[in-house]
Short mmCIF file of C-alpha atoms in Angstrom, two decimals:
data_model
loop_
_atom_site.label_atom_id
_atom_site.label_comp_id
_atom_site.label_asym_id
_atom_site.label_seq_id
_atom_site.Cartn_x
_atom_site.Cartn_y
_atom_site.Cartn_z
CA UNK H 10 -10.95 10.32 9.94
CA UNK H 11 -14.00 7.24 9.99
CA UNK H 12 -12.47 4.10 10.59
CA UNK H 13 -12.19 1.67 7.47
CA UNK H 14 -16.02 -0.44 7.37
CA UNK H 15 -13.80 -3.84 7.49
CA UNK H 16 -12.54 -3.22 11.01
CA UNK H 17 -14.40 -4.73 13.64
CA UNK H 18 -14.82 -8.26 11.53
CA UNK H 19 -12.84 -11.13 10.56
CA UNK H 20 -13.96 -12.08 6.55
CA UNK H 21 -15.26 -15.52 8.21
CA UNK H 22 -17.16 -13.63 11.05
CA UNK H 23 -19.29 -11.94 8.42
CA UNK H 24 -19.50 -14.01 5.64
CA UNK H 25 -21.51 -16.10 8.25
CA UNK H 26 -23.64 -13.24 10.04
CA UNK H 27 -27.18 -12.26 8.97
CA UNK H 28 -27.62 -8.65 7.10
CA UNK H 29 -29.43 -7.61 10.54
CA UNK H 30 -26.53 -8.02 12.92
CA UNK H 31 -24.05 -6.94 10.17
CA UNK H 32 -26.37 -3.16 10.26
CA UNK H 33 -25.84 -3.96 14.30
CA UNK H 34 -22.73 -4.35 14.68
CA UNK H 35 -21.73 -1.95 12.20
CA UNK H 36 -23.98 1.13 14.16
CA UNK H 37 -26.09 1.91 11.22
CA UNK H 38 -29.59 0.21 13.07
CA UNK H 39 -30.24 0.31 16.77
CA UNK H 40 -32.10 -2.82 18.20
CA UNK H 41 -35.36 -0.74 18.42
CA UNK H 42 -35.27 -0.14 14.79
CA UNK H 43 -33.93 -4.08 14.01
CA UNK H 44 -37.49 -4.58 15.67
CA UNK H 45 -39.38 -2.81 13.43
CA UNK H 46 -37.82 -4.26 10.26
CA UNK H 47 -38.35 -7.74 11.40
CA UNK H 48 -41.84 -7.45 11.31
CA UNK H 49 -41.70 -6.08 8.74
CA UNK H 50 -39.74 -8.49 6.58
CA UNK H 51 -42.33 -10.85 8.90
CA UNK H 52 -45.28 -9.36 6.92
CA UNK H 53 -43.83 -8.80 3.29
CA UNK H 54 -41.82 -11.78 3.06
CA UNK H 55 -39.45 -9.05 2.27
CA UNK H 56 -35.31 -9.56 2.60
CA UNK H 57 -34.53 -7.30 5.77
CA UNK H 58 -32.27 -5.41 3.83
CA UNK H 59 -34.39 -3.79 1.83
CA UNK H 60 -37.45 -3.74 4.64
CA UNK H 61 -34.65 -1.57 6.29
CA UNK H 62 -34.37 0.82 3.05
CA UNK H 63 -37.95 0.95 2.80
CA UNK H 64 -38.47 1.85 6.44
CA UNK H 65 -35.47 4.90 5.84
CA UNK H 66 -33.51 3.44 8.75
CA UNK H 67 -30.18 2.83 6.57
CA UNK H 68 -29.68 3.20 2.93
CA UNK H 69 -29.11 1.32 -0.55
CA UNK H 70 -25.47 2.19 0.11
CA UNK H 71 -25.36 0.90 3.54
CA UNK H 72 -26.78 -2.72 2.27
CA UNK H 73 -24.11 -2.77 -0.43
CA UNK H 74 -22.04 -2.53 2.11
CA UNK H 75 -22.45 -5.28 4.07
CA UNK H 76 -23.69 -7.69 1.16
CA UNK H 77 -19.41 -6.60 0.61
CA UNK H 78 -19.04 -7.88 3.84
CA UNK H 79 -21.29 -11.11 4.07
CA UNK H 80 -19.28 -11.72 0.92
CA UNK H 81 -15.40 -11.41 1.83
CA UNK H 82 -15.74 -8.34 -0.62
CA UNK H 83 -13.96 -5.08 1.14
CA UNK H 84 -14.79 -1.67 -0.23
CA UNK H 85 -14.86 1.86 1.58
CA UNK H 86 -17.45 4.84 2.06
CA UNK H 87 -16.26 8.20 1.20
CA UNK H 88 -14.11 9.64 3.77
CA UNK H 89 -12.86 6.06 4.89
CA UNK H 90 -9.73 5.23 5.66
CA UNK H 91 -8.64 8.70 4.52
CA UNK H 92 -7.17 7.19 1.18
CA UNK H 93 -7.45 9.17 -2.66
CA UNK H 94 -10.72 9.83 -3.60
CA UNK H 95 -8.83 8.56 -7.10
CA UNK H 96 -8.89 5.19 -5.69
CA UNK H 97 -12.00 4.35 -7.34
CA UNK H 98 -11.60 0.27 -6.71
CA UNK H 99 -11.88 1.65 -2.91
CA UNK H 100 -15.04 3.97 -3.04
CA UNK H 101 -16.70 2.98 -6.05
CA UNK H 102 -16.41 -0.82 -6.72
CA UNK H 103 -19.95 -0.54 -8.67
CA UNK H 104 -19.17 1.84 -11.04
CA UNK H 105 -18.83 1.20 -14.84
CA UNK H 106 -14.90 2.13 -14.92
CA UNK H 107 -14.56 -0.40 -11.93
CA UNK H 108 -15.85 -3.08 -13.96
CA UNK H 109 -13.65 -1.86 -16.67
CA UNK H 110 -10.49 -2.67 -13.97
CA UNK H 111 -11.97 -5.93 -13.45
CA UNK H 112 -12.32 -7.23 -17.36
CA UNK H 113 -8.69 -6.25 -16.94
CA UNK H 114 -8.28 -8.39 -13.79
CA UNK H 115 -9.86 -11.35 -15.83
CA UNK H 116 -7.47 -10.69 -18.48
CA UNK H 117 -4.41 -10.25 -16.83
CA UNK H 118 -5.49 -13.81 -14.90
CA UNK H 119 -5.61 -15.67 -17.52
CA UNK H 120 -3.28 -14.47 -19.75
CA UNK H 121 -0.61 -13.70 -17.10
CA UNK H 122 -0.84 -15.17 -14.28
CA UNK H 123 -2.06 -18.76 -14.56
CA UNK H 124 0.57 -19.19 -16.19
CA UNK H 125 2.39 -18.86 -13.21
CA UNK H 126 3.95 -15.48 -13.42
CA UNK H 127 3.71 -13.16 -9.85
CA UNK H 128 4.88 -9.86 -11.29
CA UNK H 129 3.62 -7.53 -14.00
CA UNK H 130 4.75 -3.55 -14.93
CA UNK H 131 2.67 -1.16 -15.15
CA UNK H 132 4.22 1.20 -17.77
CA UNK H 133 2.90 4.41 -18.02
CA UNK H 134 4.65 5.63 -21.86
CA UNK H 135 4.70 9.10 -21.55
CA UNK H 136 3.71 11.88 -18.49
CA UNK H 137 -0.02 12.49 -17.19
CA UNK H 138 -0.77 8.58 -19.08
CA UNK H 139 -2.58 7.93 -15.44
CA UNK H 140 -0.22 5.11 -14.99
CA UNK H 141 -0.06 5.43 -11.29
CA UNK H 142 -3.69 5.51 -10.73
CA UNK H 143 -4.35 2.80 -12.83
CA UNK H 144 -1.99 0.46 -10.83
CA UNK H 145 -3.01 1.63 -7.60
CA UNK H 146 -6.49 0.93 -8.36
CA UNK H 147 -5.60 -2.05 -10.32
CA UNK H 148 -4.01 -3.50 -7.18
CA UNK H 149 -6.90 -3.02 -5.36
CA UNK H 150 -9.21 -4.99 -7.80
CA UNK H 151 -6.74 -7.81 -7.49
CA UNK H 152 -6.44 -7.78 -3.89
CA UNK H 153 -10.75 -7.76 -3.55
CA UNK H 154 -10.43 -10.83 -5.82
CA UNK H 155 -8.04 -12.47 -2.59
CA UNK H 156 -5.04 -12.52 -4.02
CA UNK H 157 -2.40 -11.43 -2.09
CA UNK H 158 -1.01 -8.07 -3.64
CA UNK H 159 1.88 -6.32 -3.26
CA UNK H 160 2.25 -3.43 -5.15
CA UNK H 161 5.64 -1.48 -5.61
CA UNK H 162 5.97 2.42 -6.03
CA UNK H 163 9.01 1.66 -8.22
CA UNK H 164 9.73 5.65 -9.42
CA UNK H 165 12.02 6.35 -7.09
CA UNK H 166 12.06 9.71 -8.99
CA UNK H 167 8.57 11.02 -8.08
CA UNK H 168 6.96 8.86 -5.90
CA UNK H 169 3.60 9.28 -5.55
CA UNK H 170 1.13 5.87 -4.33
CA UNK H 171 2.16 6.51 -0.51
CA UNK H 172 0.29 9.26 -1.06
CA UNK H 173 -2.37 8.15 -2.54
CA UNK H 174 -2.48 5.17 0.02
CA UNK H 175 -2.39 7.91 2.94
CA UNK H 176 0.98 6.92 4.00
CA UNK H 177 3.72 8.33 6.49
CA UNK H 178 6.76 9.20 5.29
CA UNK H 179 9.01 5.78 5.49
CA UNK H 180 11.96 4.04 4.04
CA UNK H 181 11.35 1.66 1.21
CA UNK H 182 12.61 0.17 -2.32
CA UNK H 183 15.19 2.28 -2.24
CA UNK H 184 16.59 1.25 0.81
CA UNK H 185 16.07 -2.33 0.50
CA UNK H 186 18.39 -1.89 -2.53
CA UNK H 187 20.70 0.21 -0.87
CA UNK H 188 21.38 -2.47 1.79
CA UNK H 189 19.61 0.27 4.30
CA UNK H 190 16.47 -1.31 5.54
CA UNK H 191 14.56 -5.15 4.85
CA UNK H 192 11.17 -5.95 4.46
CA UNK H 193 9.46 -4.99 7.18
CA UNK H 194 9.15 -1.68 5.36
CA UNK H 195 6.26 -2.58 3.47
CA UNK H 196 3.66 -2.00 5.10
CA UNK H 197 -0.91 -2.96 4.46
CA UNK H 198 -3.24 -1.65 4.15
CA UNK H 199 -5.82 -2.23 6.68
CA UNK H 200 -9.04 -1.34 4.94
CA UNK H 201 -8.07 -4.45 2.53
CA UNK H 202 -6.39 -7.37 4.26
CA UNK H 203 -5.29 -8.01 0.76
CA UNK H 204 -3.36 -5.62 -0.15
CA UNK H 205 0.29 -4.35 1.01
CA UNK H 206 2.00 -1.44 -0.97
CA UNK H 207 6.26 -1.22 -1.14
CA UNK H 208 6.51 2.59 -1.17
CA UNK H 209 9.20 3.99 -3.01
CA UNK H 210 11.16 5.30 0.19
CA UNK H 211 14.40 7.76 0.02
CA UNK H 212 14.65 9.10 -2.91
CA UNK H 213 17.95 8.67 -4.48
CA UNK H 214 20.99 9.86 -6.92
CA UNK H 215 21.26 7.21 -8.38
CA UNK H 216 17.94 5.72 -9.17
CA UNK H 217 18.58 4.20 -13.04
CA UNK H 218 21.83 2.34 -10.96
CA UNK H 219 19.79 0.86 -8.29
CA UNK H 220 16.89 -0.78 -10.58
CA UNK H 221 19.53 -2.13 -12.64
CA UNK H 222 21.35 -4.08 -10.23
CA UNK H 223 21.85 -7.77 -9.34
CA UNK H 224 20.19 -7.06 -6.18
CA UNK H 225 16.73 -5.82 -7.67
CA UNK H 226 16.50 -9.29 -9.07
CA UNK H 227 17.39 -10.56 -5.81
CA UNK H 228 14.59 -8.85 -4.17
CA UNK H 229 11.97 -9.65 -7.29
CA UNK H 230 12.44 -13.33 -6.25
CA UNK H 231 11.54 -13.03 -2.93
CA UNK H 232 8.63 -11.33 -3.15
CA UNK H 233 7.27 -13.04 -5.75
CA UNK H 234 7.64 -15.96 -3.55
CA UNK H 235 5.61 -14.26 -1.36
CA UNK H 236 2.71 -12.71 -2.74
CA UNK H 237 0.22 -14.13 -5.71
CA UNK H 238 0.53 -10.66 -7.20
CA UNK H 239 3.59 -8.11 -7.63
CA UNK H 240 2.95 -4.74 -9.51
CA UNK H 241 5.66 -2.14 -10.00
CA UNK H 242 5.06 1.43 -11.20
CA UNK H 243 7.88 2.84 -12.14
CA UNK H 244 8.25 6.11 -13.99
CA UNK H 245 7.13 6.82 -17.60
CA UNK H 246 9.10 5.50 -20.60
CA UNK H 247 10.34 8.98 -22.14
CA UNK H 248 11.74 10.04 -18.88
CA UNK H 249 14.09 7.60 -18.46
CA UNK H 250 15.34 4.01 -19.24
CA UNK H 251 13.81 3.18 -15.23
CA UNK H 252 10.63 1.14 -16.71
CA UNK H 253 13.12 -0.60 -18.91
CA UNK H 254 15.48 -2.23 -16.01
CA UNK H 255 12.24 -3.12 -14.16
CA UNK H 256 10.16 -4.40 -16.52
CA UNK H 257 12.71 -6.81 -17.53
CA UNK H 258 13.36 -8.05 -14.66
CA UNK H 259 9.31 -8.73 -13.61
CA UNK H 260 9.52 -10.63 -17.48
CA UNK H 261 6.59 -8.70 -18.39
CA UNK H 262 4.60 -5.45 -18.67
CA UNK H 263 1.32 -3.53 -19.58
CA UNK H 264 1.35 -0.62 -20.93
CA UNK H 265 -0.74 2.44 -19.79
CA UNK H 266 -1.82 5.02 -22.18
CA UNK H 267 -4.25 8.07 -22.90
CA UNK H 268 -6.34 8.91 -25.13
CA UNK H 269 -5.63 12.32 -27.24
CA UNK H 270 -2.70 12.38 -24.75
CA UNK H 271 -0.09 9.50 -25.89
CA UNK H 272 1.64 9.60 -28.82
CA UNK H 273 1.48 6.73 -31.05
CA UNK H 274 5.26 6.84 -31.78
CA UNK H 275 6.30 6.80 -28.36
CA UNK H 276 4.14 3.53 -27.94
CA UNK H 277 5.68 1.47 -30.38
CA UNK H 278 9.49 2.79 -29.12
CA UNK H 279 8.60 1.70 -25.47
CA UNK H 280 7.34 -2.03 -26.54
CA UNK H 281 9.87 -2.11 -29.27
CA UNK H 282 12.64 -1.31 -26.22
CA UNK H 283 10.63 -3.16 -23.37
CA UNK H 284 11.13 -6.46 -26.31
CA UNK H 285 14.59 -5.80 -26.84
CA UNK H 286 15.00 -6.20 -23.10
CA UNK H 287 13.40 -9.80 -22.69
CA UNK H 288 10.15 -8.45 -21.17
CA UNK H 289 6.49 -9.65 -22.94
CA UNK H 290 4.40 -7.41 -23.40
CA UNK H 291 1.08 -8.33 -22.71
CA UNK H 292 -1.09 -5.43 -23.97
CA UNK H 293 -1.81 -1.91 -23.84
CA UNK H 294 -5.08 -0.10 -21.44
CA UNK H 295 -6.06 3.27 -23.46
CA UNK H 296 -7.58 6.04 -20.32
CA UNK H 297 -9.93 8.71 -20.51
CA UNK H 298 -9.65 12.11 -18.37
#
């Protein structure tokens, strides 16, 4: 497994280094080749990275990655860090899909987090609406903005975030709520310095009761004091009332739906029940896949 691109330098150090120094540091360019690039750069007046690409010494993707390091915008090349390839915000940050994620992030920053709120629940309405991957990718783009971001897998029935982020089986949310663990079960994602994951943990026989306890409210307060953004992923609304219990504690919810799949009646029912529980519905996202 390759090491994450950002493992050798701090973001502050990378921002101060030239394109040539970054390419050398990352092993993308040999010292003797750097001389050729510098000569071409001097002769033509073009930028170092462009000269290196013209000479066939590095790829355009290599240059984009080094630019990302200079501007403290972490992302990975395919296959690095062992994360799910479906985490497009990690591997394809300049794709149209990720541009859409950033647009959603901007709306949430203005309409929710700018109001002093810290927690938000991502609620899939029906099964297979894509809420799991949407929540994971949204967490990544928030962390790329420099927000200290925590993604909580509150799906205590069929958790999947640990697979997406290649986490080994470990204790998590359920163990915290049962008093069998503390906050050191939160895992940092090495490739993204501002992103952490709280996995679901041991599958409990009573997920609904655990999430409805006062202990969950207290835990949410703790997490909100430690992170800028806390995103909860929950079981689909149609699978039970777990999502209502979590969303009512977080205070806000974003509904995840899927084109030609999610039933309109189910969207209305989810919005109504969440609102009745004191949760503010910020809107809905329609995915197509």
